[in-house]
Amino acid sequence: MLTYEEITKNEAIKTYIRKADESLTALGYTEHSFAHVTRVANTAGNILTTLGYPERDVELAKIAAYLHDIGNLVNRTDHAQSGAVMAFRILDHLGGSPEEIATITTAIGNHDEGTAFAVNPIAAALILADKTDVRRSRVRNREATTFDIHDRVNYSVEKSSTKINDEKTEITLELTIDTDLCPVMDYFEIFLGRMILCRKAAEKLGLQFKLNINGQILL
């Protein structure tokens, strides 16, 4: 069976992730390289582990998360779908089973806001992990005077965590934001669609999604 460790050590996959991020750098996007995909993989795995899903589901979620942005190598537009096709070819070449390849590629193809849908628990965990990765270190541009709204929103985040409560009924994105850098309204302008998607993904896992900014529940 394919393992997350095997995927992360594959040199071809590393190249695709690195080159995809280079394309996004040229387009002015925030970081989508190894820091992002590793964090998303760990978060997705932790979500399913906390909820008691089988270890193999956790492994598949981590693999899907690690591969989810490789489609940016082709183009930012429809990168979820092109990434799913790329992942299918890679995983098939590595000897993955049709059942597991189908689950992984479905999750990847359904992770981006425009076409996303939490079609299964793996996809739901990926959506939640990806859309809650908001942090200052994702901003490449260090010249504040030239920040666009995406830079400003991410750079304003001083702390970020995604937690499931002890009762396993709620998942909360907790943010500490410097409101001198970014008003809370700017965050909603950019991320409201993502937060609604997170709510739907959480429901697929039997959870209620909440957004806590500076100690206040806003969603």
PDB file of C-alpha atoms in Angstrom:
ATOM      1  CA  MET A   1       0.000   0.000   0.000  1.00  0.00           C
ATOM      2  CA  LEU A   2       1.103   3.549  -0.685  1.00  0.00           C
ATOM      3  CA  THR A   3       2.302   5.452   2.372  1.00  0.00           C
ATOM      4  CA  TYR A   4       2.519   9.128   3.181  1.00  0.00           C
ATOM      5  CA  GLU A   5       6.222   8.732   3.915  1.00  0.00           C
ATOM      6  CA  GLU A   6       6.788   7.197   0.483  1.00  0.00           C
ATOM      7  CA  ILE A   7       4.967  10.077  -1.203  1.00  0.00           C
ATOM      8  CA  THR A   8       6.923  12.762   0.672  1.00  0.00           C
ATOM      9  CA  LYS A   9      10.241  11.151  -0.282  1.00  0.00           C
ATOM     10  CA  ASN A  10       9.425  10.823  -3.978  1.00  0.00           C
ATOM     11  CA  GLU A  11      11.771  13.125  -5.925  1.00  0.00           C
ATOM     12  CA  ALA A  12       9.428  13.590  -8.880  1.00  0.00           C
ATOM     13  CA  ILE A  13       6.614  14.711  -6.568  1.00  0.00           C
ATOM     14  CA  LYS A  14       8.975  17.112  -4.812  1.00  0.00           C
ATOM     15  CA  THR A  15       9.852  18.614  -8.182  1.00  0.00           C
ATOM     16  CA  TYR A  16       6.193  19.069  -9.145  1.00  0.00           C
ATOM     17  CA  ILE A  17       5.399  20.791  -5.830  1.00  0.00           C
ATOM     18  CA  ARG A  18       8.415  23.057  -6.092  1.00  0.00           C
ATOM     19  CA  LYS A  19       7.767  24.029  -9.712  1.00  0.00           C
ATOM     20  CA  ALA A  20       4.062  24.579  -9.064  1.00  0.00           C
ATOM     21  CA  ASP A  21       4.946  26.985  -6.273  1.00  0.00           C
ATOM     22  CA  GLU A  22       7.394  28.777  -8.553  1.00  0.00           C
ATOM     23  CA  SER A  23       4.509  29.467 -10.924  1.00  0.00           C
ATOM     24  CA  LEU A  24       2.439  30.885  -8.077  1.00  0.00           C
ATOM     25  CA  THR A  25       5.386  33.014  -6.976  1.00  0.00           C
ATOM     26  CA  ALA A  26       5.464  34.553 -10.447  1.00  0.00           C
ATOM     27  CA  LEU A  27       1.718  35.222 -10.216  1.00  0.00           C
ATOM     28  CA  GLY A  28       2.077  36.906  -6.808  1.00  0.00           C
ATOM     29  CA  TYR A  29       0.276  34.264  -4.736  1.00  0.00           C
ATOM     30  CA  THR A  30       1.056  33.329  -1.157  1.00  0.00           C
ATOM     31  CA  GLU A  31       3.235  30.297  -0.350  1.00  0.00           C
ATOM     32  CA  HIS A  32       1.914  26.955  -1.617  1.00  0.00           C
ATOM     33  CA  SER A  33       5.085  24.905  -1.251  1.00  0.00           C
ATOM     34  CA  PHE A  34       6.273  22.263   1.226  1.00  0.00           C
ATOM     35  CA  ALA A  35       5.389  24.262   4.338  1.00  0.00           C
ATOM     36  CA  HIS A  36       1.779  24.575   3.166  1.00  0.00           C
ATOM     37  CA  VAL A  37       1.212  21.028   1.940  1.00  0.00           C
ATOM     38  CA  THR A  38       2.908  19.500   4.990  1.00  0.00           C
ATOM     39  CA  ARG A  39       0.843  21.594   7.365  1.00  0.00           C
ATOM     40  CA  VAL A  40      -2.345  20.721   5.486  1.00  0.00           C
ATOM     41  CA  ALA A  41      -1.424  17.029   5.566  1.00  0.00           C
ATOM     42  CA  ASN A  42      -0.807  17.091   9.311  1.00  0.00           C
ATOM     43  CA  THR A  43      -4.023  18.999  10.007  1.00  0.00           C
ATOM     44  CA  ALA A  44      -6.137  16.726   7.809  1.00  0.00           C
ATOM     45  CA  GLY A  45      -4.632  13.669   9.477  1.00  0.00           C
ATOM     46  CA  ASN A  46      -5.202  15.082  12.947  1.00  0.00           C
ATOM     47  CA  ILE A  47      -8.844  15.858  12.177  1.00  0.00           C
ATOM     48  CA  LEU A  48      -9.621  12.281  11.146  1.00  0.00           C
ATOM     49  CA  THR A  49      -7.511  10.792  13.939  1.00  0.00           C
ATOM     50  CA  THR A  50      -9.333  12.878  16.550  1.00  0.00           C
ATOM     51  CA  LEU A  51     -12.689  11.764  15.153  1.00  0.00           C
ATOM     52  CA  GLY A  52     -11.692   8.097  15.321  1.00  0.00           C
ATOM     53  CA  TYR A  53     -11.419   7.317  11.622  1.00  0.00           C
ATOM     54  CA  PRO A  54      -9.374   4.250  10.604  1.00  0.00           C
ATOM     55  CA  GLU A  55      -5.616   4.697  10.281  1.00  0.00           C
ATOM     56  CA  ARG A  56      -5.801   3.999   6.554  1.00  0.00           C
ATOM     57  CA  ASP A  57      -8.259   6.867   6.051  1.00  0.00           C
ATOM     58  CA  VAL A  58      -5.849   9.120   7.936  1.00  0.00           C
ATOM     59  CA  GLU A  59      -3.023   8.008   5.624  1.00  0.00           C
ATOM     60  CA  LEU A  60      -5.098   8.662   2.505  1.00  0.00           C
ATOM     61  CA  ALA A  61      -6.072  12.118   3.749  1.00  0.00           C
ATOM     62  CA  LYS A  62      -2.420  12.988   4.334  1.00  0.00           C
ATOM     63  CA  ILE A  63      -1.441  11.763   0.858  1.00  0.00           C
ATOM     64  CA  ALA A  64      -4.260  13.756  -0.757  1.00  0.00           C
ATOM     65  CA  ALA A  65      -3.265  16.848   1.209  1.00  0.00           C
ATOM     66  CA  TYR A  66       0.388  16.579   0.261  1.00  0.00           C
ATOM     67  CA  LEU A  67      -0.526  16.332  -3.434  1.00  0.00           C
ATOM     68  CA  HIS A  68      -3.486  18.692  -3.501  1.00  0.00           C
ATOM     69  CA  ASP A  69      -1.799  21.728  -5.096  1.00  0.00           C
ATOM     70  CA  ILE A  70       0.386  20.097  -7.763  1.00  0.00           C
ATOM     71  CA  GLY A  71      -2.114  21.182 -10.412  1.00  0.00           C
ATOM     72  CA  ASN A  72      -0.761  24.708 -10.076  1.00  0.00           C
ATOM     73  CA  LEU A  73       2.093  23.394 -12.208  1.00  0.00           C
ATOM     74  CA  VAL A  74      -0.342  23.388 -15.136  1.00  0.00           C
ATOM     75  CA  ASN A  75      -2.267  26.570 -14.342  1.00  0.00           C
ATOM     76  CA  ARG A  76      -3.864  28.216 -11.332  1.00  0.00           C
ATOM     77  CA  THR A  77      -7.223  28.027 -13.090  1.00  0.00           C
ATOM     78  CA  ASP A  78      -8.861  24.647 -12.468  1.00  0.00           C
ATOM     79  CA  HIS A  79      -5.782  23.497 -10.569  1.00  0.00           C
ATOM     80  CA  ALA A  80      -7.846  21.123  -8.436  1.00  0.00           C
ATOM     81  CA  GLN A  81      -8.959  19.153 -11.496  1.00  0.00           C
ATOM     82  CA  SER A  82      -5.572  19.147 -13.258  1.00  0.00           C
ATOM     83  CA  GLY A  83      -3.959  18.210  -9.954  1.00  0.00           C
ATOM     84  CA  ALA A  84      -6.338  15.277  -9.570  1.00  0.00           C
ATOM     85  CA  VAL A  85      -5.376  14.013 -13.035  1.00  0.00           C
ATOM     86  CA  MET A  86      -1.682  14.394 -12.221  1.00  0.00           C
ATOM     87  CA  ALA A  87      -2.143  12.594  -8.902  1.00  0.00           C
ATOM     88  CA  PHE A  88      -3.990   9.759 -10.633  1.00  0.00           C
ATOM     89  CA  ARG A  89      -1.068   9.180 -12.996  1.00  0.00           C
ATOM     90  CA  ILE A  90       1.532   9.403 -10.211  1.00  0.00           C
ATOM     91  CA  LEU A  91      -0.290   7.071  -7.843  1.00  0.00           C
ATOM     92  CA  ASP A  92      -1.149   4.581 -10.560  1.00  0.00           C
ATOM     93  CA  HIS A  93       2.516   4.486 -11.599  1.00  0.00           C
ATOM     94  CA  LEU A  94       3.477   3.856  -7.963  1.00  0.00           C
ATOM     95  CA  GLY A  95       1.144   0.857  -7.795  1.00  0.00           C
ATOM     96  CA  GLY A  96      -1.725   2.273  -5.764  1.00  0.00           C
ATOM     97  CA  SER A  97      -5.012   0.388  -5.659  1.00  0.00           C
ATOM     98  CA  PRO A  98      -7.882   1.711  -7.821  1.00  0.00           C
ATOM     99  CA  GLU A  99     -10.071   2.158  -4.719  1.00  0.00           C
ATOM    100  CA  GLU A 100      -7.533   4.300  -2.886  1.00  0.00           C
ATOM    101  CA  ILE A 101      -6.464   6.248  -5.968  1.00  0.00           C
ATOM    102  CA  ALA A 102     -10.120   7.070  -6.617  1.00  0.00           C
ATOM    103  CA  THR A 103     -10.574   8.357  -3.049  1.00  0.00           C
ATOM    104  CA  ILE A 104      -7.450  10.518  -3.183  1.00  0.00           C
ATOM    105  CA  THR A 105      -8.085  12.003  -6.625  1.00  0.00           C
ATOM    106  CA  THR A 106     -11.707  12.736  -5.745  1.00  0.00           C
ATOM    107  CA  ALA A 107     -10.579  14.668  -2.671  1.00  0.00           C
ATOM    108  CA  ILE A 108      -7.989  16.644  -4.648  1.00  0.00           C
ATOM    109  CA  GLY A 109     -10.465  17.439  -7.428  1.00  0.00           C
ATOM    110  CA  ASN A 110     -12.954  18.771  -4.884  1.00  0.00           C
ATOM    111  CA  HIS A 111     -10.786  21.025  -2.710  1.00  0.00           C
ATOM    112  CA  ASP A 112     -10.947  24.433  -4.453  1.00  0.00           C
ATOM    113  CA  GLU A 113     -13.681  26.937  -3.650  1.00  0.00           C
ATOM    114  CA  GLY A 114     -15.149  27.269  -7.120  1.00  0.00           C
ATOM    115  CA  THR A 115     -15.928  23.575  -7.547  1.00  0.00           C
ATOM    116  CA  ALA A 116     -15.323  22.061  -4.100  1.00  0.00           C
ATOM    117  CA  PHE A 117     -17.693  19.653  -2.415  1.00  0.00           C
ATOM    118  CA  ALA A 118     -17.049  17.440   0.600  1.00  0.00           C
ATOM    119  CA  VAL A 119     -17.931  14.255  -1.234  1.00  0.00           C
ATOM    120  CA  ASN A 120     -16.308  11.975   1.353  1.00  0.00           C
ATOM    121  CA  PRO A 121     -14.543  12.302   4.739  1.00  0.00           C
ATOM    122  CA  ILE A 122     -11.108  12.503   3.063  1.00  0.00           C
ATOM    123  CA  ALA A 123     -12.262  15.448   0.951  1.00  0.00           C
ATOM    124  CA  ALA A 124     -13.881  17.097   3.967  1.00  0.00           C
ATOM    125  CA  ALA A 125     -10.691  16.848   6.030  1.00  0.00           C
ATOM    126  CA  LEU A 126      -8.640  18.221   3.124  1.00  0.00           C
ATOM    127  CA  ILE A 127     -10.968  21.188   2.653  1.00  0.00           C
ATOM    128  CA  LEU A 128     -10.874  22.072   6.342  1.00  0.00           C
ATOM    129  CA  ALA A 129      -7.110  21.719   6.583  1.00  0.00           C
ATOM    130  CA  ASP A 130      -6.414  23.699   3.408  1.00  0.00           C
ATOM    131  CA  LYS A 131      -8.798  26.579   3.985  1.00  0.00           C
ATOM    132  CA  THR A 132      -7.725  27.107   7.603  1.00  0.00           C
ATOM    133  CA  ASP A 133      -4.020  27.483   6.755  1.00  0.00           C
ATOM    134  CA  VAL A 134      -3.902  31.222   7.292  1.00  0.00           C
ATOM    135  CA  ARG A 135      -0.602  32.564   8.658  1.00  0.00           C
ATOM    136  CA  ARG A 136       1.910  35.365   8.339  1.00  0.00           C
ATOM    137  CA  SER A 137       4.671  33.099   7.049  1.00  0.00           C
ATOM    138  CA  ARG A 138       2.710  32.407   3.856  1.00  0.00           C
ATOM    139  CA  VAL A 139       3.246  36.004   2.718  1.00  0.00           C
ATOM    140  CA  ARG A 140       6.257  36.274   0.405  1.00  0.00           C
ATOM    141  CA  ASN A 141       6.099  40.034  -0.066  1.00  0.00           C
ATOM    142  CA  ARG A 142       7.819  41.741   2.866  1.00  0.00           C
ATOM    143  CA  GLU A 143       7.179  45.294   1.685  1.00  0.00           C
ATOM    144  CA  ALA A 144       4.037  46.307   3.560  1.00  0.00           C
ATOM    145  CA  THR A 145       3.447  49.362   1.405  1.00  0.00           C
ATOM    146  CA  THR A 146       2.823  47.108  -1.600  1.00  0.00           C
ATOM    147  CA  PHE A 147       0.584  44.543   0.132  1.00  0.00           C
ATOM    148  CA  ASP A 148      -2.593  43.576  -1.658  1.00  0.00           C
ATOM    149  CA  ILE A 149      -5.581  42.466   0.417  1.00  0.00           C
ATOM    150  CA  HIS A 150      -4.476  38.813   0.396  1.00  0.00           C
ATOM    151  CA  ASP A 151      -1.033  39.765   1.730  1.00  0.00           C
ATOM    152  CA  ARG A 152      -2.586  42.057   4.316  1.00  0.00           C
ATOM    153  CA  VAL A 153      -5.041  39.457   5.579  1.00  0.00           C
ATOM    154  CA  ASN A 154      -2.466  36.687   5.920  1.00  0.00           C
ATOM    155  CA  TYR A 155       0.240  38.952   7.329  1.00  0.00           C
ATOM    156  CA  SER A 156      -2.115  40.245  10.016  1.00  0.00           C
ATOM    157  CA  VAL A 157      -2.547  36.744  11.489  1.00  0.00           C
ATOM    158  CA  GLU A 158      -0.310  36.460  14.544  1.00  0.00           C
ATOM    159  CA  LYS A 159      -1.614  33.064  15.713  1.00  0.00           C
ATOM    160  CA  SER A 160      -3.703  30.392  14.027  1.00  0.00           C
ATOM    161  CA  SER A 161      -4.971  27.020  15.179  1.00  0.00           C
ATOM    162  CA  THR A 162      -7.669  24.539  14.209  1.00  0.00           C
ATOM    163  CA  LYS A 163      -9.159  22.611  17.127  1.00  0.00           C
ATOM    164  CA  ILE A 164     -11.871  20.025  17.715  1.00  0.00           C
ATOM    165  CA  ASN A 165     -13.597  20.255  21.081  1.00  0.00           C
ATOM    166  CA  ASP A 166     -13.526  17.425  23.624  1.00  0.00           C
ATOM    167  CA  GLU A 167     -17.094  16.432  22.797  1.00  0.00           C
ATOM    168  CA  LYS A 168     -16.132  16.119  19.092  1.00  0.00           C
ATOM    169  CA  THR A 169     -19.066  18.244  18.051  1.00  0.00           C
ATOM    170  CA  GLU A 170     -17.280  21.428  16.911  1.00  0.00           C
ATOM    171  CA  ILE A 171     -14.190  22.389  14.953  1.00  0.00           C
ATOM    172  CA  THR A 172     -12.956  25.940  15.461  1.00  0.00           C
ATOM    173  CA  LEU A 173     -10.496  28.059  13.534  1.00  0.00           C
ATOM    174  CA  GLU A 174      -8.993  30.352  16.152  1.00  0.00           C
ATOM    175  CA  LEU A 175      -7.154  33.433  14.885  1.00  0.00           C
ATOM    176  CA  THR A 176      -5.357  36.255  16.581  1.00  0.00           C
ATOM    177  CA  ILE A 177      -5.295  39.173  14.141  1.00  0.00           C
ATOM    178  CA  ASP A 178      -3.507  42.503  14.304  1.00  0.00           C
ATOM    179  CA  THR A 179      -6.447  44.736  13.408  1.00  0.00           C
ATOM    180  CA  ASP A 180      -4.104  47.660  12.767  1.00  0.00           C
ATOM    181  CA  LEU A 181      -2.818  45.716   9.763  1.00  0.00           C
ATOM    182  CA  CYS A 182      -6.134  44.274   8.652  1.00  0.00           C
ATOM    183  CA  PRO A 183      -9.700  44.996   9.787  1.00  0.00           C
ATOM    184  CA  VAL A 184     -11.776  41.903  10.480  1.00  0.00           C
ATOM    185  CA  MET A 185     -14.055  42.930   7.606  1.00  0.00           C
ATOM    186  CA  ASP A 186     -11.150  42.480   5.171  1.00  0.00           C
ATOM    187  CA  TYR A 187     -10.771  38.915   6.380  1.00  0.00           C
ATOM    188  CA  PHE A 188     -14.429  38.245   5.612  1.00  0.00           C
ATOM    189  CA  GLU A 189     -14.163  39.896   2.206  1.00  0.00           C
ATOM    190  CA  ILE A 190     -11.453  37.440   1.168  1.00  0.00           C
ATOM    191  CA  PHE A 191     -12.335  34.328   3.135  1.00  0.00           C
ATOM    192  CA  LEU A 192     -16.107  34.232   3.634  1.00  0.00           C
ATOM    193  CA  GLY A 193     -16.537  31.780   0.764  1.00  0.00           C
ATOM    194  CA  ARG A 194     -13.847  29.560   2.242  1.00  0.00           C
ATOM    195  CA  MET A 195     -15.425  29.657   5.669  1.00  0.00           C
ATOM    196  CA  ILE A 196     -18.810  28.641   4.255  1.00  0.00           C
ATOM    197  CA  LEU A 197     -17.059  25.771   2.492  1.00  0.00           C
ATOM    198  CA  CYS A 198     -15.464  24.810   5.811  1.00  0.00           C
ATOM    199  CA  ARG A 199     -18.884  24.762   7.428  1.00  0.00           C
ATOM    200  CA  LYS A 200     -20.166  22.325   4.805  1.00  0.00           C
ATOM    201  CA  ALA A 201     -17.055  20.164   5.116  1.00  0.00           C
ATOM    202  CA  ALA A 202     -17.423  20.095   8.894  1.00  0.00           C
ATOM    203  CA  GLU A 203     -21.036  18.966   8.535  1.00  0.00           C
ATOM    204  CA  LYS A 204     -19.838  16.023   6.424  1.00  0.00           C
ATOM    205  CA  LEU A 205     -17.788  14.950   9.459  1.00  0.00           C
ATOM    206  CA  GLY A 206     -20.651  15.502  11.900  1.00  0.00           C
ATOM    207  CA  LEU A 207     -19.170  18.755  13.226  1.00  0.00           C
ATOM    208  CA  GLN A 208     -20.187  22.378  13.506  1.00  0.00           C
ATOM    209  CA  PHE A 209     -17.634  24.851  12.139  1.00  0.00           C
ATOM    210  CA  LYS A 210     -16.829  27.992  14.125  1.00  0.00           C
ATOM    211  CA  LEU A 211     -14.576  30.955  13.464  1.00  0.00           C
ATOM    212  CA  ASN A 212     -13.039  32.713  16.455  1.00  0.00           C
ATOM    213  CA  ILE A 213     -11.163  35.967  15.775  1.00  0.00           C
ATOM    214  CA  ASN A 214      -9.520  37.726  18.728  1.00  0.00           C
ATOM    215  CA  GLY A 215     -11.685  35.811  21.171  1.00  0.00           C
ATOM    216  CA  GLN A 216     -14.984  36.537  19.441  1.00  0.00           C
ATOM    217  CA  ILE A 217     -17.080  33.853  17.730  1.00  0.00           C
ATOM    218  CA  LEU A 218     -17.970  35.307  14.319  1.00  0.00           C
ATOM    219  CA  LEU A 219     -19.285  32.264  12.465  1.00  0.00           C
TER     220      LEU A 219
END
